[in-house]
Short mmCIF file of C-alpha atoms in Angstrom, two decimals:
data_model
loop_
_atom_site.label_atom_id
_atom_site.label_comp_id
_atom_site.label_asym_id
_atom_site.label_seq_id
_atom_site.Cartn_x
_atom_site.Cartn_y
_atom_site.Cartn_z
CA MET A 1 98.08 101.75 80.92
CA SER A 2 99.86 99.27 82.80
CA GLU A 3 99.65 96.63 79.83
CA LEU A 4 101.10 99.55 77.47
CA VAL A 5 104.22 100.31 79.93
CA ARG A 6 104.93 96.51 80.31
CA ASP A 7 104.80 95.90 76.67
CA ARG A 8 107.35 99.11 76.12
CA MET A 9 109.48 97.69 78.98
CA GLU A 10 109.92 94.39 77.11
CA ARG A 11 110.40 96.03 73.56
CA PRO A 12 113.98 97.99 73.65
CA TRP A 13 113.11 99.39 70.31
CA LEU A 14 110.42 101.36 71.90
CA HIS A 15 112.49 102.87 74.76
CA PRO A 16 113.50 105.90 73.01
CA ASP A 17 110.54 108.45 73.36
CA PHE A 18 110.62 109.65 69.52
CA LEU A 19 110.23 105.99 68.44
CA HIS A 20 107.59 105.12 71.02
CA GLN A 21 105.50 108.24 70.00
CA LEU A 22 105.43 107.00 66.23
CA SER A 23 104.17 103.45 67.35
CA SER A 24 100.61 102.48 67.67
CA ASN A 25 101.36 101.85 71.46
CA GLY A 26 102.70 105.42 71.90
CA ARG A 27 99.28 106.85 70.51
CA LYS A 28 97.34 104.48 72.61
CA GLN A 29 99.36 105.90 75.63
CA LYS A 30 98.81 109.40 74.81
CA LYS A 31 95.09 108.54 74.76
CA CYS A 32 95.34 106.83 78.13
CA LEU A 33 97.48 109.73 79.73
CA LYS A 34 94.64 112.24 78.44
CA ILE A 35 92.06 110.44 80.48
CA LEU A 36 94.10 109.78 83.58
CA HIS A 37 95.81 113.07 83.65
CA GLY A 38 92.48 114.83 82.92
CA PHE A 39 90.94 112.76 86.13
CA THR A 40 93.66 113.87 88.28
CA ASN A 41 93.58 117.48 87.27
CA LYS A 42 89.89 117.63 87.82
CA VAL A 43 90.37 116.26 91.49
CA ILE A 44 93.13 118.95 92.22
CA GLN A 45 91.18 121.68 90.80
CA GLU A 46 87.98 120.97 92.49
CA ARG A 47 90.09 120.52 95.90
CA LYS A 48 91.54 123.96 95.19
CA LEU A 49 88.34 125.64 94.58
CA LYS A 50 86.88 124.09 97.90
CA VAL A 51 89.94 125.05 99.84
CA LYS A 52 89.61 128.75 98.60
CA SER A 53 85.92 128.81 99.23
CA GLN A 54 86.47 127.63 102.96
CA GLN A 55 89.43 129.89 103.62
CA GLY A 56 87.34 131.98 105.91
CA GLN A 57 86.06 129.27 108.08
CA GLN A 58 89.36 127.20 107.93
CA SER A 59 90.91 128.32 111.19
CA GLN A 60 87.87 127.65 113.27
CA GLU A 61 87.14 124.19 111.25
CA ARG A 62 90.65 123.26 112.10
CA GLU A 63 90.20 124.00 116.06
CA GLU A 64 86.96 122.21 116.16
CA ASP A 65 88.66 119.01 114.18
CA GLU A 66 91.34 119.06 116.59
CA VAL A 67 89.12 119.10 119.69
CA LEU A 68 87.43 116.17 117.94
CA VAL A 69 90.43 114.14 117.16
CA SER A 70 91.92 114.75 120.89
CA ASN A 71 88.66 113.19 122.11
CA TYR A 72 89.09 110.28 120.47
CA PHE A 73 92.67 109.96 120.35
CA PRO A 74 94.54 111.83 123.30
CA GLY A 75 97.50 113.53 122.62
CA LYS A 76 97.14 113.61 118.95
CA LYS A 77 96.67 116.43 116.45
CA LYS A 78 94.46 116.09 113.27
CA ARG A 79 96.58 115.42 110.30
CA MET A 80 95.98 117.13 106.63
CA ALA A 81 94.96 114.95 103.85
CA PHE A 82 97.76 114.28 101.49
CA LEU A 83 96.46 116.52 98.68
CA ASP A 84 95.76 119.36 101.03
CA LEU A 85 99.14 119.26 102.27
CA LEU A 86 100.64 119.45 98.76
CA LEU A 87 98.24 122.52 98.06
CA GLU A 88 99.18 124.14 101.36
CA VAL A 89 102.95 124.14 100.60
CA SER A 90 102.73 124.96 96.98
CA GLU A 91 100.75 128.47 97.46
CA GLY A 92 101.50 130.54 94.47
CA GLY A 93 103.50 127.58 92.75
CA THR A 94 106.56 128.55 94.83
CA LYS A 95 107.54 125.14 95.94
CA LEU A 96 105.64 122.67 94.00
CA THR A 97 104.03 123.59 90.35
CA ASP A 98 100.67 121.98 89.33
CA GLU A 99 102.40 119.57 87.37
CA GLU A 100 104.35 118.42 90.17
CA ILE A 101 101.28 117.96 92.34
CA ARG A 102 99.94 115.99 89.60
CA GLU A 103 102.41 113.70 89.45
CA GLU A 104 102.35 113.04 93.21
CA VAL A 105 98.56 112.59 93.11
CA ASP A 106 99.11 110.32 90.06
CA THR A 107 101.09 107.88 92.44
CA PHE A 108 98.69 107.76 94.93
CA MET A 109 95.81 107.14 92.40
CA PHE A 110 97.32 104.28 91.01
CA GLU A 111 99.47 102.74 94.03
CA GLY A 112 96.77 103.26 96.46
CA HIS A 113 94.05 101.51 94.46
CA ASP A 114 95.39 98.84 91.93
CA THR A 115 97.88 97.46 94.55
CA THR A 116 95.60 97.11 97.52
CA ALA A 117 92.99 95.49 95.21
CA ALA A 118 95.09 92.88 94.20
CA GLY A 119 96.34 92.15 97.75
CA ILE A 120 92.84 91.96 99.18
CA CYS A 121 91.81 89.69 96.35
CA PHE A 122 94.76 87.22 96.95
CA THR A 123 94.11 87.50 100.86
CA LEU A 124 90.46 86.51 100.24
CA TYR A 125 91.42 83.80 98.01
CA LEU A 126 93.91 82.19 100.13
CA LEU A 127 91.44 82.43 103.28
CA GLY A 128 88.91 80.59 100.86
CA LEU A 129 91.45 77.65 100.56
CA HIS A 130 92.07 77.74 104.23
CA PRO A 131 88.95 77.39 106.26
CA GLU A 132 90.89 76.80 109.61
CA ILE A 133 92.60 79.91 109.23
CA GLN A 134 89.54 81.83 108.23
CA ASP A 135 87.95 80.52 111.18
CA ARG A 136 91.07 81.97 113.41
CA VAL A 137 90.44 85.36 111.95
CA TYR A 138 86.71 85.34 112.37
CA GLU A 139 87.24 84.48 116.12
CA GLU A 140 89.48 87.37 116.45
CA LEU A 141 87.17 89.51 114.73
CA GLU A 142 84.42 88.32 117.08
CA SER A 143 86.38 89.06 120.33
CA ILE A 144 87.05 92.64 119.05
CA PHE A 145 83.59 93.39 117.89
CA GLN A 146 81.53 91.15 120.50
CA ASP A 147 78.62 90.60 117.76
CA SER A 148 78.26 94.24 117.04
CA ASP A 149 77.94 95.52 113.50
CA ARG A 150 79.52 98.90 114.17
CA SER A 151 82.24 100.22 111.86
CA PRO A 152 86.04 99.55 113.06
CA THR A 153 87.91 102.16 114.92
CA MET A 154 91.59 102.64 114.56
CA LYS A 155 92.04 100.84 117.83
CA ASP A 156 89.97 97.99 116.30
CA LEU A 157 92.23 97.64 113.24
CA ASN A 158 95.23 97.90 115.20
CA ASP A 159 93.81 94.88 117.33
CA MET A 160 93.61 92.79 114.50
CA LYS A 161 96.99 91.00 115.10
CA TYR A 162 96.14 87.78 113.43
CA LEU A 163 94.44 89.15 110.55
CA GLU A 164 97.69 91.28 109.80
CA CYS A 165 99.89 88.08 109.77
CA VAL A 166 97.45 86.67 107.42
CA ILE A 167 97.62 89.70 104.97
CA LYS A 168 101.56 90.01 105.11
CA GLU A 169 101.41 86.12 104.52
CA SER A 170 99.32 86.77 101.44
CA LEU A 171 101.62 89.48 100.47
CA ARG A 172 104.73 87.04 100.76
CA LEU A 173 103.26 84.62 98.42
CA TYR A 174 101.73 87.06 96.03
CA PRO A 175 103.23 90.38 96.26
CA SER A 176 101.24 92.96 94.49
CA VAL A 177 104.32 94.44 92.86
CA PRO A 178 106.40 91.34 92.19
CA GLU A 179 109.62 93.16 90.97
CA ILE A 180 111.35 96.22 91.74
CA GLY A 181 114.02 98.19 90.10
CA ARG A 182 117.29 99.84 91.16
CA GLU A 183 120.25 101.68 89.72
CA LEU A 184 123.61 100.60 91.03
CA THR A 185 125.37 103.73 92.21
CA LYS A 186 128.76 101.72 92.45
CA GLU A 187 130.23 98.37 91.21
CA ILE A 188 129.04 95.23 93.02
CA GLU A 189 129.81 91.59 92.67
CA ILE A 190 126.71 89.05 93.18
CA GLY A 191 127.27 85.39 92.43
CA GLY A 192 130.33 85.59 91.02
CA TYR A 193 129.25 88.34 88.40
CA THR A 194 130.47 92.02 88.38
CA LEU A 195 127.70 94.36 87.92
CA PRO A 196 128.96 97.67 86.58
CA ALA A 197 127.83 101.24 88.09
CA GLY A 198 124.82 102.59 86.32
CA ALA A 199 123.40 99.23 85.59
CA VAL A 200 119.65 98.89 86.44
CA VAL A 201 118.94 95.71 88.37
CA LEU A 202 115.56 93.92 88.92
CA VAL A 203 114.91 92.62 92.14
CA PHE A 204 112.36 89.60 91.91
CA LEU A 205 110.36 89.82 95.08
CA TYR A 206 108.31 86.85 94.07
CA LEU A 207 111.26 84.52 94.43
CA ILE A 208 113.05 86.16 97.16
CA HIS A 209 110.04 85.74 99.30
CA ARG A 210 110.10 81.87 98.40
CA ASN A 211 113.80 81.49 99.86
CA PRO A 212 113.56 78.15 101.88
CA GLU A 213 116.45 79.50 104.29
CA HIS A 214 114.00 82.19 105.61
CA PHE A 215 110.80 80.49 104.83
CA PRO A 216 110.63 76.74 105.55
CA ASN A 217 108.07 75.03 103.18
CA PRO A 218 108.00 78.22 101.16
CA GLU A 219 104.88 77.28 99.19
CA LYS A 220 102.76 76.73 102.19
CA PHE A 221 100.37 79.53 103.43
CA ASP A 222 101.34 80.07 106.88
CA PRO A 223 100.54 83.25 108.69
CA ASP A 224 102.77 82.25 111.59
CA ASN A 225 105.54 83.31 109.63
CA PHE A 226 104.94 86.78 110.93
CA LEU A 227 104.73 85.93 114.58
CA PRO A 228 107.04 88.59 116.46
CA GLU A 229 109.51 85.84 117.21
CA ARG A 230 109.81 84.72 113.60
CA ILE A 231 110.25 88.03 112.17
CA ALA A 232 113.06 88.75 114.89
CA ARG A 233 115.09 85.68 113.48
CA ARG A 234 114.86 86.75 109.88
CA HIS A 235 116.86 89.03 107.71
CA PRO A 236 115.03 92.25 107.27
CA TYR A 237 115.28 92.09 103.58
CA ALA A 238 113.98 88.82 103.08
CA TYR A 239 110.62 90.08 102.92
CA MET A 240 109.88 93.42 101.32
CA PRO A 241 106.47 93.49 99.42
CA PHE A 242 106.57 97.35 99.89
CA SER A 243 110.36 97.42 98.62
CA ALA A 244 113.07 98.64 101.14
CA GLY A 245 115.34 101.32 101.94
CA PRO A 246 115.04 105.07 101.28
CA ARG A 247 112.80 104.26 98.22
CA ASN A 248 110.22 102.18 99.92
CA CYS A 249 106.45 102.79 99.73
CA ILE A 250 105.39 105.61 101.63
CA GLY A 251 101.87 104.25 102.01
CA GLN A 252 102.57 100.79 103.28
CA LYS A 253 100.99 101.37 106.91
CA PHE A 254 97.89 102.97 105.10
CA ALA A 255 97.61 100.00 102.70
CA ILE A 256 97.77 97.28 105.53
CA LEU A 257 94.99 99.38 107.48
CA GLU A 258 92.79 99.43 104.20
CA GLU A 259 93.26 95.92 103.64
CA LYS A 260 92.44 95.32 107.32
CA ALA A 261 89.31 97.41 106.82
CA VAL A 262 88.06 95.64 103.86
CA VAL A 263 88.82 91.84 104.71
CA SER A 264 87.53 92.33 108.06
CA SER A 265 84.28 93.90 106.91
CA ILE A 266 83.68 90.97 104.45
CA LEU A 267 84.52 88.17 106.96
CA ARG A 268 82.25 89.57 109.66
CA ASN A 269 79.26 89.06 107.51
CA TYR A 270 80.27 86.23 105.21
CA LYS A 271 82.07 83.00 104.73
CA VAL A 272 84.53 82.67 101.75
CA THR A 273 85.10 79.46 99.82
CA SER A 274 87.62 79.42 97.05
CA LEU A 275 86.49 77.59 93.93
CA ASP A 276 89.94 76.81 92.27
CA LYS A 277 93.02 75.19 93.50
CA ARG A 278 96.25 77.14 93.72
CA GLU A 279 98.00 74.51 91.24
CA ASP A 280 95.10 75.66 88.72
CA LEU A 281 95.64 79.52 89.48
CA LYS A 282 97.24 81.25 86.47
CA ILE A 283 99.12 84.40 87.40
CA VAL A 284 100.71 87.11 85.35
CA THR A 285 103.33 89.91 86.10
CA GLU A 286 102.05 93.16 84.64
CA LEU A 287 102.92 96.13 86.51
CA ILE A 288 100.86 94.51 89.37
CA LEU A 289 100.62 90.68 90.10
CA ARG A 290 97.24 89.44 88.77
CA SER A 291 95.14 86.25 88.44
CA VAL A 292 94.85 85.94 84.72
CA ASP A 293 91.02 84.68 85.02
CA GLY A 294 90.13 86.48 88.16
CA PHE A 295 89.06 84.59 91.38
CA ARG A 296 85.99 82.38 91.82
CA LEU A 297 84.70 82.53 95.15
CA GLN A 298 81.51 81.50 96.81
CA ILE A 299 80.13 83.64 99.78
CA THR A 300 78.03 82.34 102.31
CA PRO A 301 76.23 84.55 104.84
CA ARG A 302 77.27 83.95 108.44
CA LYS A 303 74.23 84.61 110.08
CA ARG A 304 70.40 85.57 109.23
CA GLN A 305 70.37 89.00 107.98
CA ILE A 306 67.63 91.00 110.02
CA PRO A 307 65.18 92.68 107.81
CA VAL A 308 65.40 96.40 107.88
CA GLU A 309 61.88 97.06 109.21
CA ASN A 310 62.56 94.77 112.38
CA LYS A 311 65.86 96.47 113.15
#
């Protein structure tokens, strides 16, 4: 679906819906949408049935959940899952129709999966090229977990300060979404050119993140770019892998936490080595920034695995 959307964007004659529907791409898109919408609709309907069947127990379960959350996170209440929240505010279709709910869930299915996966891959690849930085991340993880194999808590994830710098620097060099579009609401002059109101402007984040005024030696992988004192000296829009302004990504904090959870889990158990140099890496801009040939990584266990029967 990503390839079809990108292909249509680059072919102006396919922009009108009636022409696109007559093309081979239009027919392929129809088949893809049937699969994607079918999956999302299935998730929504299954959740609706589950919520309906549990309505009698809901109030009691909610109280129990809030007690559980307050034990681990004092002063906080349990938050509802995004889909549950949408279903709750759309009882009887008065606020959100099933189609509108599906559109919101579609966004999360795509943005919450493809972009984060790309971010994790690029982070592991860069760490595999820079063992000294990977060692610093591992030392931070060891100081948090003290050689324990337990799963991370929210506090643990928030304590991964250096790993967060690493992830942000990886997103600077290889933003999962390399460009964003904005429609101008008024005429504006940029670089001696006047752009009219109503024009759609593409903002190429991949290049903005390489501005030497804000990132000296911009091609260098340097997580220290995201130390608090450096961030404070930088223009807020010099770095925006999740877009910026009122149309920014609503899941950016969750995405960083998700990447921390996955990357930390891998690095606690394995040392990663990248087999390809950056100058040999071929990337392509679809809707998501990707490596054309994937990533060749070698992983080595950090310590002897204890047989299950001896645990």
